[in-house]
Coordinates of C-alpha atoms in Angstrom, one line a residue:
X26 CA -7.8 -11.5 20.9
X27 CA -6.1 -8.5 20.3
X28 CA -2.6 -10.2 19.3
X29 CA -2.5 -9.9 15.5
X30 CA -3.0 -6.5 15.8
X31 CA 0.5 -5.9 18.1
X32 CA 2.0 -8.3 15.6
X33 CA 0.8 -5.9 12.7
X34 CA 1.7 -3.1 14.5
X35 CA 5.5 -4.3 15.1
X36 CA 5.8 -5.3 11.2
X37 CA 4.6 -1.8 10.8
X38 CA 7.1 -0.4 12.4
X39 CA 10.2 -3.1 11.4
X40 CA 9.0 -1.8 8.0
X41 CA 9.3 1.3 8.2
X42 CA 12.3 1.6 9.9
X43 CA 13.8 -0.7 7.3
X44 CA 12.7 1.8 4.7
X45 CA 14.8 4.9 6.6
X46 CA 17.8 2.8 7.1
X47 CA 17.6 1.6 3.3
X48 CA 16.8 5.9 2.2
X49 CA 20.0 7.3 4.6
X50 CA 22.1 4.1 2.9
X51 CA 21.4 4.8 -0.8
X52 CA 21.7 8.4 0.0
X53 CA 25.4 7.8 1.1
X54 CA 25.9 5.4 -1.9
X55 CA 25.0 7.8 -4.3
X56 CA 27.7 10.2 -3.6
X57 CA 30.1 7.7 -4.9
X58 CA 28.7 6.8 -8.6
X59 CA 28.4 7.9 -11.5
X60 CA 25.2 8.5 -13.3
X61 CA 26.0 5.5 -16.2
X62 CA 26.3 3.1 -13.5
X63 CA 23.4 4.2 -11.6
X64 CA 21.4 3.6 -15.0
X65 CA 22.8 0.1 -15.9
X66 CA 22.2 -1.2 -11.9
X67 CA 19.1 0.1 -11.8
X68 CA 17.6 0.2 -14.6
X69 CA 19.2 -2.9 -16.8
X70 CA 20.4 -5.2 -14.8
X71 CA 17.8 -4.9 -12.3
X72 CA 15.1 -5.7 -15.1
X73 CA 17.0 -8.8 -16.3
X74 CA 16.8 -10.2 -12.3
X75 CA 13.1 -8.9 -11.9
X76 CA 12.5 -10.6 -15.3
X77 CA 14.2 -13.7 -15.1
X78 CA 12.4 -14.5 -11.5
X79 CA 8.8 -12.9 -12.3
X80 CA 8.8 -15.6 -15.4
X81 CA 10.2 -17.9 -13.5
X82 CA 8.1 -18.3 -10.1
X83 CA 5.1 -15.8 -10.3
X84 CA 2.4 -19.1 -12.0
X85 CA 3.5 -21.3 -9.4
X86 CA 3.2 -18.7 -6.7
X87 CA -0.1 -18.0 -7.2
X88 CA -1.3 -21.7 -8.0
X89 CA 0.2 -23.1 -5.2
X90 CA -1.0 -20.8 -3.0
X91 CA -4.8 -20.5 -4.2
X92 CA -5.0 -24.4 -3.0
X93 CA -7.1 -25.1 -0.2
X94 CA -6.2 -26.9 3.0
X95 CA -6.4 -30.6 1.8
X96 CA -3.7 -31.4 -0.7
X97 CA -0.3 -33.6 -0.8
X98 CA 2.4 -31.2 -0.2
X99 CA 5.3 -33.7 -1.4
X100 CA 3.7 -33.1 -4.6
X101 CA 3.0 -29.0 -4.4
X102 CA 6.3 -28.9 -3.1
X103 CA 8.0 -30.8 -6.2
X104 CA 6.2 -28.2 -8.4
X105 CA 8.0 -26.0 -6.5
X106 CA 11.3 -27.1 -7.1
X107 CA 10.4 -26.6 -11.1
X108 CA 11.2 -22.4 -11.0
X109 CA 15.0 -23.7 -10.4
X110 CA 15.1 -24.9 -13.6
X111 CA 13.3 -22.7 -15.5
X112 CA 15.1 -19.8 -13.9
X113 CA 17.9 -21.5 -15.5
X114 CA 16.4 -21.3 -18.3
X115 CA 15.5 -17.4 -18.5
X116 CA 18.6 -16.2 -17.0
X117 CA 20.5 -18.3 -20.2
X118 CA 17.8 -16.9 -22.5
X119 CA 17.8 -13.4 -21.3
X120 CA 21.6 -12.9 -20.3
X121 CA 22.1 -14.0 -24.5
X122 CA 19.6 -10.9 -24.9
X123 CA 21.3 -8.5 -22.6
X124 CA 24.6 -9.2 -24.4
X125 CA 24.4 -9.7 -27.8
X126 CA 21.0 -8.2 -29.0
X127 CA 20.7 -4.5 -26.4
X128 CA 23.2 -1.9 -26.7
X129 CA 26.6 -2.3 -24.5
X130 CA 27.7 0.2 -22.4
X131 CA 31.1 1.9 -23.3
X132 CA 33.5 -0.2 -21.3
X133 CA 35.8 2.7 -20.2
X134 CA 32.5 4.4 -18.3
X135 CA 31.1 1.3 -16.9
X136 CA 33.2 -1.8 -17.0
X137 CA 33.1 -5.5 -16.8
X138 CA 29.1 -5.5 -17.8
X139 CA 29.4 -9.2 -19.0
X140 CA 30.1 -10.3 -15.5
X141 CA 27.0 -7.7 -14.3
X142 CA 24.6 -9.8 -16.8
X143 CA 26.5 -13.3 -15.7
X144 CA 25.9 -12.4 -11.8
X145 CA 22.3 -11.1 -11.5
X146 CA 20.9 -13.7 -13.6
X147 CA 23.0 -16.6 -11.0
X148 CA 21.1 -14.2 -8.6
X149 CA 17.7 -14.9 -9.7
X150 CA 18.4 -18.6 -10.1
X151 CA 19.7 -18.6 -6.3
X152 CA 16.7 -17.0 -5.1
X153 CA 14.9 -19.6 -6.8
X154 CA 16.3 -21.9 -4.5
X155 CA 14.0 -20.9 -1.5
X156 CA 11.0 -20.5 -3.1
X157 CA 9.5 -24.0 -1.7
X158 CA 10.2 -22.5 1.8
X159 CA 8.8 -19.5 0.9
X160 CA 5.0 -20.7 -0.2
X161 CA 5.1 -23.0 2.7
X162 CA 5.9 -19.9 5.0
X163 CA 2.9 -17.7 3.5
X164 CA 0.6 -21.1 3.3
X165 CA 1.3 -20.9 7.1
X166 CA 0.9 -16.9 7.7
X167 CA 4.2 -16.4 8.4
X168 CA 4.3 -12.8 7.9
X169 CA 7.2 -11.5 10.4
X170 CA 9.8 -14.2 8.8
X171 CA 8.8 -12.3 5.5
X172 CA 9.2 -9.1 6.6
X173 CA 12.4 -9.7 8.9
X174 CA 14.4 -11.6 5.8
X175 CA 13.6 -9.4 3.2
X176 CA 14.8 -6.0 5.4
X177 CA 17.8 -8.4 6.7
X178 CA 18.6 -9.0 3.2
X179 CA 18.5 -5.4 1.6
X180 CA 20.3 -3.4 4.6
X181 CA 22.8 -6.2 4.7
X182 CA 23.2 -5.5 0.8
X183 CA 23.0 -1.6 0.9
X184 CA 25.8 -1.8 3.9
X185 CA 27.9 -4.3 1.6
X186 CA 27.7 -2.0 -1.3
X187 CA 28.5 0.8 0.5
X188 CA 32.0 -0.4 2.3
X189 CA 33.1 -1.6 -1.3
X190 CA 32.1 1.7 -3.4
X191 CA 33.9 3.6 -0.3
X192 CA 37.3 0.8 -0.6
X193 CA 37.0 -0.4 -3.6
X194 CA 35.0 2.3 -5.8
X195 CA 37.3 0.8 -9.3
X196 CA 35.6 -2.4 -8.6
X197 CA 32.5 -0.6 -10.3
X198 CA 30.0 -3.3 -11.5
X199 CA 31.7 -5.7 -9.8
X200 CA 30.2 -4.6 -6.1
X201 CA 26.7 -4.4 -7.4
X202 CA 27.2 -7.5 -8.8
X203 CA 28.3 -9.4 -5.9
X204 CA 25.9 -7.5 -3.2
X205 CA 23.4 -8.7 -5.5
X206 CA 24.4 -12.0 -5.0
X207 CA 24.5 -12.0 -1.6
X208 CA 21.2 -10.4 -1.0
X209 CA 19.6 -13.7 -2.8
X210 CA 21.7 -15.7 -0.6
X211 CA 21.4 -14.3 2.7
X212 CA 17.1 -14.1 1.8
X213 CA 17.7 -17.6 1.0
X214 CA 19.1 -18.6 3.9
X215 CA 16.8 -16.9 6.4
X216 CA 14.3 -18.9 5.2
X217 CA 16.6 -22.3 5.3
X218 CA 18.0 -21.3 8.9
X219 CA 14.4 -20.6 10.2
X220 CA 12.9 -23.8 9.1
X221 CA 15.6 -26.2 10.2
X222 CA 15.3 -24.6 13.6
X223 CA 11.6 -24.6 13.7
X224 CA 11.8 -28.4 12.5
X225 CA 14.1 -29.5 14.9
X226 CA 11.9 -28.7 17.9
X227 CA 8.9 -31.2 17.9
X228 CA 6.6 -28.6 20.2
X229 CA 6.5 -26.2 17.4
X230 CA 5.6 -28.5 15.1
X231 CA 3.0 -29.5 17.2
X232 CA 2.0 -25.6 17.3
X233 CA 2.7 -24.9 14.0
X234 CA 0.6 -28.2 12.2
X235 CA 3.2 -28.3 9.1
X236 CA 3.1 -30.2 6.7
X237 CA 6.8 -31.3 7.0
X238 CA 8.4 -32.7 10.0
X239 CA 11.8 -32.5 9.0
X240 CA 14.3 -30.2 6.8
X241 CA 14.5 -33.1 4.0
X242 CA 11.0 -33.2 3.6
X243 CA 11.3 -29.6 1.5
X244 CA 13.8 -31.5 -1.1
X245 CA 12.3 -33.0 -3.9
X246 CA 10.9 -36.4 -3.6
X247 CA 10.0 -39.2 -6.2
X248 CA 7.5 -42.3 -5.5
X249 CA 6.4 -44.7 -7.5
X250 CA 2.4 -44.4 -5.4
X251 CA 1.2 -41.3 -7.0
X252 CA 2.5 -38.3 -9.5
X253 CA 5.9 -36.3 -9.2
X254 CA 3.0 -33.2 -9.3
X255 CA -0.4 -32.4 -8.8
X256 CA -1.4 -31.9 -12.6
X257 CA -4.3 -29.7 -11.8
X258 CA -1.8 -27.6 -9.7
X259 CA 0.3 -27.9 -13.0
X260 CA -2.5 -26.9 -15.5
X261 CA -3.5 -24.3 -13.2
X262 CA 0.0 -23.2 -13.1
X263 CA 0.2 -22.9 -17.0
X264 CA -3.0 -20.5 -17.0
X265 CA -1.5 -18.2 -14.7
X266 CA 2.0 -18.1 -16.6
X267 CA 0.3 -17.0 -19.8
X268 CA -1.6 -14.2 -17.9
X269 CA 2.0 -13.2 -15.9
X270 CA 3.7 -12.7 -19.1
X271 CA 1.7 -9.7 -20.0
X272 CA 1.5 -8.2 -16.3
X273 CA 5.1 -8.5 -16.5
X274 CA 5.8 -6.2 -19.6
X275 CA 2.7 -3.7 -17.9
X276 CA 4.2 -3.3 -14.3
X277 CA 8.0 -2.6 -15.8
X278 CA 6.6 -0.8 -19.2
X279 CA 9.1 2.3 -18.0
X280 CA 12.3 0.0 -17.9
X281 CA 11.2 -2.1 -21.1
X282 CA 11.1 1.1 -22.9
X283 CA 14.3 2.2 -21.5
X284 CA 16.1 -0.7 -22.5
X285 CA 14.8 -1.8 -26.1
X286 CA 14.2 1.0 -27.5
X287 CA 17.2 2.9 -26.7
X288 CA 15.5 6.6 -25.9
X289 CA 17.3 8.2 -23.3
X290 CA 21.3 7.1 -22.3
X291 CA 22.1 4.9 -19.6
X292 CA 23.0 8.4 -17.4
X293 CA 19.6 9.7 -17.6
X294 CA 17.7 6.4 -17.1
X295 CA 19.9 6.3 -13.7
X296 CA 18.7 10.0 -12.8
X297 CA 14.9 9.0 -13.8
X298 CA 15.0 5.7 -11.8
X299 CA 16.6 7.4 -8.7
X300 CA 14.1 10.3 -9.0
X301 CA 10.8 8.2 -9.7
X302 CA 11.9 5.6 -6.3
X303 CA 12.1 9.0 -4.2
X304 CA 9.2 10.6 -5.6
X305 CA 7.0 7.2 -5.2
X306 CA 8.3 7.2 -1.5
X307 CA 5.7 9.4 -0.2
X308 CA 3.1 7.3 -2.3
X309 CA 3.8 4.0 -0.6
X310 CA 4.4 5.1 2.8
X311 CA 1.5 7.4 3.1
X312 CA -1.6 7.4 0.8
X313 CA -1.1 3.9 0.1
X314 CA -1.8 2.5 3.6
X315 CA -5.1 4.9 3.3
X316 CA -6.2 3.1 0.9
X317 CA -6.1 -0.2 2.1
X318 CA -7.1 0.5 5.2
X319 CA -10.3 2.5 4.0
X320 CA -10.8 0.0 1.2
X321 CA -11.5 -2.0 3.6
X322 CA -14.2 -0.1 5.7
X323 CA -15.7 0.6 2.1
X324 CA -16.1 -2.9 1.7
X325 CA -17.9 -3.7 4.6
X326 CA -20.1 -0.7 5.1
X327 CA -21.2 -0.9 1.2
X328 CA -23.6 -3.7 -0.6
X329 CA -22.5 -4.7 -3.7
X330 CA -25.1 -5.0 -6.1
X331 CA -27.0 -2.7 -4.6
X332 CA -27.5 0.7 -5.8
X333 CA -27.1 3.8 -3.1
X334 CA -31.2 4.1 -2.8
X335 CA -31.3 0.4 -2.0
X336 CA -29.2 0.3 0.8
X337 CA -29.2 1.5 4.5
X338 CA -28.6 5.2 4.1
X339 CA -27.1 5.1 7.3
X340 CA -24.5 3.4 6.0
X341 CA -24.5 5.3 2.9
X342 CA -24.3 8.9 4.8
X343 CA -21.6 7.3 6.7
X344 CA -19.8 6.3 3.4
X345 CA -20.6 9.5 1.7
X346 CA -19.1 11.6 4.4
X347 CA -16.0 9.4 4.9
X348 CA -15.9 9.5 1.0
X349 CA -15.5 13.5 1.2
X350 CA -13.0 13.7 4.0
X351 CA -10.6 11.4 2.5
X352 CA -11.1 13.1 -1.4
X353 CA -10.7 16.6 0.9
X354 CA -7.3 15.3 2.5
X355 CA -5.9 13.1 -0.5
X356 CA -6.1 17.0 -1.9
X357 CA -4.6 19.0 0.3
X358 CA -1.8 16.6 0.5
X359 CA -1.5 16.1 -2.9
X360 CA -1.7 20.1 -3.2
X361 CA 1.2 20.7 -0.6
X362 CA 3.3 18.6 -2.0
X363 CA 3.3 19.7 -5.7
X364 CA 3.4 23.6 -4.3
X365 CA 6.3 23.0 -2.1
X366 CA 7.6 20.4 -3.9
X367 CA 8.0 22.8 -6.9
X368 CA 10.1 25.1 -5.1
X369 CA 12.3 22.4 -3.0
X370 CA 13.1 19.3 -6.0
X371 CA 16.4 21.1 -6.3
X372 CA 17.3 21.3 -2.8
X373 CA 16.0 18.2 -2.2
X374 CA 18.1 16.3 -4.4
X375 CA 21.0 18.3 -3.9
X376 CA 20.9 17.2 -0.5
X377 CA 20.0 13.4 -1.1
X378 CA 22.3 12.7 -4.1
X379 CA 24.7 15.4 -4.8
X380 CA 25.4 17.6 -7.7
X381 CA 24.7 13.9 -9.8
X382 CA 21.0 14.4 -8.8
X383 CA 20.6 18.3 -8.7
X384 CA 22.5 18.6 -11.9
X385 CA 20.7 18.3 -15.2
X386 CA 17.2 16.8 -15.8
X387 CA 16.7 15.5 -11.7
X388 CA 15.0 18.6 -10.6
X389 CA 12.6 19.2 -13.3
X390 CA 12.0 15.3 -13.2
X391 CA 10.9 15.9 -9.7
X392 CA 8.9 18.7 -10.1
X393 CA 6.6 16.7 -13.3
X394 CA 6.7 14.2 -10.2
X395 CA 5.3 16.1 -7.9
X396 CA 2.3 16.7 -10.0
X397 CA 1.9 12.8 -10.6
X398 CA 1.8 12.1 -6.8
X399 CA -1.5 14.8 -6.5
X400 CA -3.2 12.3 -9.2
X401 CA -1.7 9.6 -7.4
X402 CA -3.4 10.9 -3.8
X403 CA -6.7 11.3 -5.2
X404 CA -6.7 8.0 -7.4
X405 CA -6.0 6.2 -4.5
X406 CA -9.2 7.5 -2.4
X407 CA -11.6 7.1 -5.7
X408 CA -10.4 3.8 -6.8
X409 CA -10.5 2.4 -3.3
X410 CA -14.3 3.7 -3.2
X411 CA -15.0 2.3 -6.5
X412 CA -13.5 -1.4 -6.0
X413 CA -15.6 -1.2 -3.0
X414 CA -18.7 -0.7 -4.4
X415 CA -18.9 -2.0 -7.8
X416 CA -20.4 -5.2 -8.6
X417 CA -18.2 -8.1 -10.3
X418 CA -19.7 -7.7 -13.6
X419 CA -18.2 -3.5 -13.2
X420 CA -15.2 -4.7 -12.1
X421 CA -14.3 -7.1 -15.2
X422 CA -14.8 -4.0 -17.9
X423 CA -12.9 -1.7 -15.3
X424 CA -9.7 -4.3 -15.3
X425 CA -10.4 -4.4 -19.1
X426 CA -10.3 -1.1 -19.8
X427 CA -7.3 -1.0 -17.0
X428 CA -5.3 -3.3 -19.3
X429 CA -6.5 -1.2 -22.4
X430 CA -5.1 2.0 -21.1
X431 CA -1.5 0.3 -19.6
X432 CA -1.1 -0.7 -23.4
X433 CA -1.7 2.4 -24.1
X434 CA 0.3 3.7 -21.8
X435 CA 3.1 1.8 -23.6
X436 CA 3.1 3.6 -26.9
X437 CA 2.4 7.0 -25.4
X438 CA 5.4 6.9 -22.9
X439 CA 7.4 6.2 -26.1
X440 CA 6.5 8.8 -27.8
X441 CA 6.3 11.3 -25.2
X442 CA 9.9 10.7 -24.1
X443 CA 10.9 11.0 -27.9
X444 CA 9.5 14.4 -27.9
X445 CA 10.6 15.9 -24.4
X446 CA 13.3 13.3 -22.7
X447 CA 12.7 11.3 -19.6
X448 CA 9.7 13.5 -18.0
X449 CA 7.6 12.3 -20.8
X450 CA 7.2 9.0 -18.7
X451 CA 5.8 10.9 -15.8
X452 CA 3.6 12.8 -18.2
X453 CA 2.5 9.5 -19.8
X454 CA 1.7 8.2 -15.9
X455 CA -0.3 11.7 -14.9
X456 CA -2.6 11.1 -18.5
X457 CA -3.1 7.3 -17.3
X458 CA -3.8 8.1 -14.0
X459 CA -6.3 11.5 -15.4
X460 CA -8.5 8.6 -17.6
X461 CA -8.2 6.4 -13.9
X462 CA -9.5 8.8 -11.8
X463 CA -12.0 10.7 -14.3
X464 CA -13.5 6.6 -14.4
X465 CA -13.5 6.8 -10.8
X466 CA -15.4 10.1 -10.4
X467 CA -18.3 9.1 -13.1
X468 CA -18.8 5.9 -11.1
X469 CA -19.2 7.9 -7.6
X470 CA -21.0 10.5 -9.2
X471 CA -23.8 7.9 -10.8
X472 CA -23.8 5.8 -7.6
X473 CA -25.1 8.7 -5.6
X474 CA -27.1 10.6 -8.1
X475 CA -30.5 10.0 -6.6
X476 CA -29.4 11.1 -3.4
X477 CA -28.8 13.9 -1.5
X478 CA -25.1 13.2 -0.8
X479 CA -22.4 15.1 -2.8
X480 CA -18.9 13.6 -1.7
X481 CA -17.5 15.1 -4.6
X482 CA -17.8 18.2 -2.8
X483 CA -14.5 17.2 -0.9
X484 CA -12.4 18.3 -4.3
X485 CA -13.4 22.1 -3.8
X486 CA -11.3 24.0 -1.9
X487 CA -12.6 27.5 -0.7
X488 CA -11.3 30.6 -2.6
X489 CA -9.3 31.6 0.5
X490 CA -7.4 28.1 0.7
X491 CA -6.9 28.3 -2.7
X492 CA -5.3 32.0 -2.7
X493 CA -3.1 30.8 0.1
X494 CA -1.8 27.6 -2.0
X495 CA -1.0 30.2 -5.0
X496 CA 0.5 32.9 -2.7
X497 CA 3.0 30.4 -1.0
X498 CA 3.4 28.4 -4.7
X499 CA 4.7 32.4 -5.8
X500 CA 6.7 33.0 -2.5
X501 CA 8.8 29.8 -2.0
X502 CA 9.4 29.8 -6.1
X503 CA 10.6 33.8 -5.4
X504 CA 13.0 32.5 -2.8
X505 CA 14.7 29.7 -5.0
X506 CA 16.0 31.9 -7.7
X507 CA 17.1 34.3 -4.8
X508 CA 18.4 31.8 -2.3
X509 CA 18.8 28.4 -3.5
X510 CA 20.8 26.3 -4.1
X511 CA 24.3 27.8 -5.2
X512 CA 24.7 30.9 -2.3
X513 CA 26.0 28.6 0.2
X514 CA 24.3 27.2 3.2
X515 CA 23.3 30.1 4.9
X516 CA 20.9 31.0 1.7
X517 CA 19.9 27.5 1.6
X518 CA 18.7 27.4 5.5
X519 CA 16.8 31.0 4.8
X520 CA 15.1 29.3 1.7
X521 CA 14.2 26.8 4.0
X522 CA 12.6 29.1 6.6
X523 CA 10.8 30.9 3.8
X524 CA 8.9 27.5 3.3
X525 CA 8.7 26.6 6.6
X526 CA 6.9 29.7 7.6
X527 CA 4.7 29.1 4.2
X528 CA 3.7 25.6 5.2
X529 CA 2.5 26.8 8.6
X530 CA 0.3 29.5 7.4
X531 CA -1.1 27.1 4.8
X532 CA -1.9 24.5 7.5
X533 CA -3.0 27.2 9.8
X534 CA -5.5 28.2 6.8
X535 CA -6.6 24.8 6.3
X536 CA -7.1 23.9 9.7
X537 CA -9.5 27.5 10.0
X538 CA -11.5 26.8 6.5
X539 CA -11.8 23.0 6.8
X540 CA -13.8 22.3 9.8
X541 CA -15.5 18.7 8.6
X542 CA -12.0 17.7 7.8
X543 CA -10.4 18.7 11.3
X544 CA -13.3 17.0 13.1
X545 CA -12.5 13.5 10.5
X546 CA -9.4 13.5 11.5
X547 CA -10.0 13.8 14.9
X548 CA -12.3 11.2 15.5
X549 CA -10.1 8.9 13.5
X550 CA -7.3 9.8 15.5
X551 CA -9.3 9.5 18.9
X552 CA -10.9 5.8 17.4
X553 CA -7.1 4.9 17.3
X554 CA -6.3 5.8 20.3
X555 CA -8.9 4.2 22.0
X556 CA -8.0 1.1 20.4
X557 CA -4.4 1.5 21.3
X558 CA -5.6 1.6 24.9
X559 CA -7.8 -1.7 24.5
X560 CA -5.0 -3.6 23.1

């Protein structure tokens, strides 16, 4: 019974090793480039592959998977087959874009950038290739073969990249070029190698109740009995590509901006990109697990519905006072990073990337970034509570006004990085996420205004707390003009101390002023346990 949960558990783990290996690789990779190239690999060339395969496959991802369990797969399957040549059809369209309609770079700071356009776009059209074997593999909850040939696939790029920027660092956009190529491949074939060994033993497909029996089954297949394609499939197909098209420009806005409209050079799009994938880091690994997880318990604790005096208020004192203690942590982590964060971006980059990074606009990028992930910590907790509790009808005119405010978001990252460089994307992200959360907070406060729970209470923090997070804000900032980062190691290790010692009498503060948090956490941590044991 308790088998998917070691299986989630080891994926867990998988991932997040995969995520170190990937940080400690770019971190050595970095030390090698130059801030142009950074920005045109990252940033340009990496939005034409994104581009060219999010047009391509994301309508018949999502209409081939939303099928249910009765259908002919011959015929899914050939709708499948489809994104090849339509990603041959972007990847022309968009590489004519990227070269003759957006700014080239200067061909003596980053060379051969035709071939970079020519090679990622053969990229996307290669991954393309195993998108039938994909769907079938998450039609069939194959989750580990997911997780396994994606980290397979990036370490085996990032180790690539690395050996030919350390032999062959005049190659320049040559290596990313290639590595990109062969991280499509070697994705591809991970999912080709699986299922021809999977199809060639007939007890797993016994176990397995596929769909195919052999490895020729995946190909495309014509008869003259029924359709090439399920047309409702296809129609369905159609309605989610014109939706796609607009989540597209929404999710890379940032990169869009960068690239069309020509506001910051290609040096300090690199720098940006570099500082917003560290900066989002703690985001994804930490709160954003939270949030799922206690989404979750939201959801099934909570009625829809049903207001707060209509429901059990057990379960609503229960939800009220988990409510609290997650608001209460999402702040003081939030809290400890942008105070310590403040006083470390420069170090921290320094360390990570070299004078490339600490140089210039990295550490104040960081900083604004800092700030974002608070807004990012408590949004998280809010919004988790409010999808949880909000009936359908609320949740349409939230995702309206959600696609209202990422237009928005648009035109005001524009002009904010017109006015004050790159951190006015990060200042356009901490407004969004101010209307987000400030939504969030109206909703919770109405949905328990006629009772006597306050979970809102979990965004005070007591005076004494508070003094402590402004003392060691003061403290650790004092100690980076005197120590950090240009007096040698020995000033650097003190300015570490200096924090450390801060950090530990801020915890110790927390842990003597926040009694209901210390006791959440600890049942949480003694549930999981306990479950640990059972399983």
């Amino acid at each position: 019974m308790h088998k998917p949960d070691l299986e989630a558990s080891c994926e867990d783990y998988d991932h997040v090793l995969f995520r170190l290996m990937t940080f400690v690789l770019n971190a050595f990779i970095l030390r090698f480039l130059s801030k142009e190239i950074v920005g045109i690999v990252n940033v340009r060339l990496t939005l034409l592959y994104s581009t060219t395969v999010f047009l391509a496959r994301e309508a018949f991802r999502k209409a081939c998977l939303s099928g249910g369990a009765q259908r002919d797969w011959s015929q899914t399957l050939n709708l499948l087959w489809l994104t090849v040549p339509l990603g041959v059809f972007w990847s022309l369209f968009l590489g004519w874009v990227w070269l003759k309609l957006l700014e080239v770079p200067d061909p003596d700071v980053v060379p051969h950038y035709g071939t970079g356009v020519v090679l990622f776009g053969l990229s996307a059209v290669v991954e393309l290739l195993g998108e039938p074997f994909w769907v079938l593999a998450q039609a069939h909850m194959f989750i580990r073969l997911k997780v396994i040939a994606e980290s397979l696939s990036v370490i085996l790029r990032s180790v690539l990249i690395a050996l030919l920027v350390l032999w062959l660092p005049h190659l320049g956009l040559y290596i990313f070029s290639l590595a990109q190529l062969f991280y499509t491949a070697v994705l591809v074939l991970c999912y080709v190698f699986y299922f021809t060994k999977l199809l060639s033993s007939p007890e797993s497909i016994r176990q397995q109740t596929l769909p195919v029996s052999r490895i020729t089954d995946l190909l495309p297949s014509v008869t003259g009995s029924r359709a090439f394609v399920n047309w409702k499939e296809a129609k369905l197909t159609w309605s989610f590509f014109k939706q796609s098209f607009l989540k597209q420009i929404l999710t890379e806005g940032e990169r869009y901006v960068m690239t069309f409209f020509n506001i910051l050079n290609f040096g300090d799009q690199g720098v940006y990109d570099i500082v917003n994938n560290l900066g989002s880091l703690v985001a994804r690994l930490i709160f954003q697990p939270v949030e799922e997880s206690f989404y979750l318990f939201f959801a099934k604790v909570l009625e829809r519905e049903k207001d707060a005096t209509l429901q059990k208020q057990e379960d609503i004192a229960v939800a009220a006072a988990v409510l609290e203690s997650l608001l209460k942590l999402a702040l003081l982590a939030g809290l400890t990073i942008t105070v310590f964060g403040f006083a470390y971006s420069h170090l921290a980059l320094d360390i990570y990337g070299g004078t490339m990074l600490s140089s210039g606009s990295g550490p104040v990028l960081l900083r604004s970034y800092c700030l974002y992930v608070l807004l990012l910590a408590i949004n998280g907790v809010t919004e988790c509570f409010t999808f949880a509790a909000m009936s359908k009808e609320e949740v349409d005119r939230y995702n309206f006004m959600m696609l209202a405010l990422s237009s928005s978001f648009l035109v005001l990252s524009y002009l904010l990085t017109r006015w004050c460089g790159s951190v006015g994307f990060i200042l356009a992200n901490c407004f969004n996420m101010g209307i987000r959360i400030t939504q969030s907070l109206c909703f919770i406060h109405h949905y328990y205004l006629g009772s006597p729970h306050k979970p809102l209470a979990g965004l005070h923090l007591t005076p004494t707390l508070f003094g402590v997070f402004a003392l060691a804000g003061g403290i650790t900032g004092i100690s980076e003009v005197f120590l950090c980062c240009d007096r040698g190691w020995p000033a650097r290790l003190a300015h570490i101390a200096v924090g450390v010692f801060c950090l530990g009498v801020t915890l110790g503060t927390a842990f003597l002023t926040e009694t209901k948090l210390i006791h959440f956490l600890r049942t949480q941590l003694g549930v999981s346990r306990l479950t640990g044991k059972m399983t």
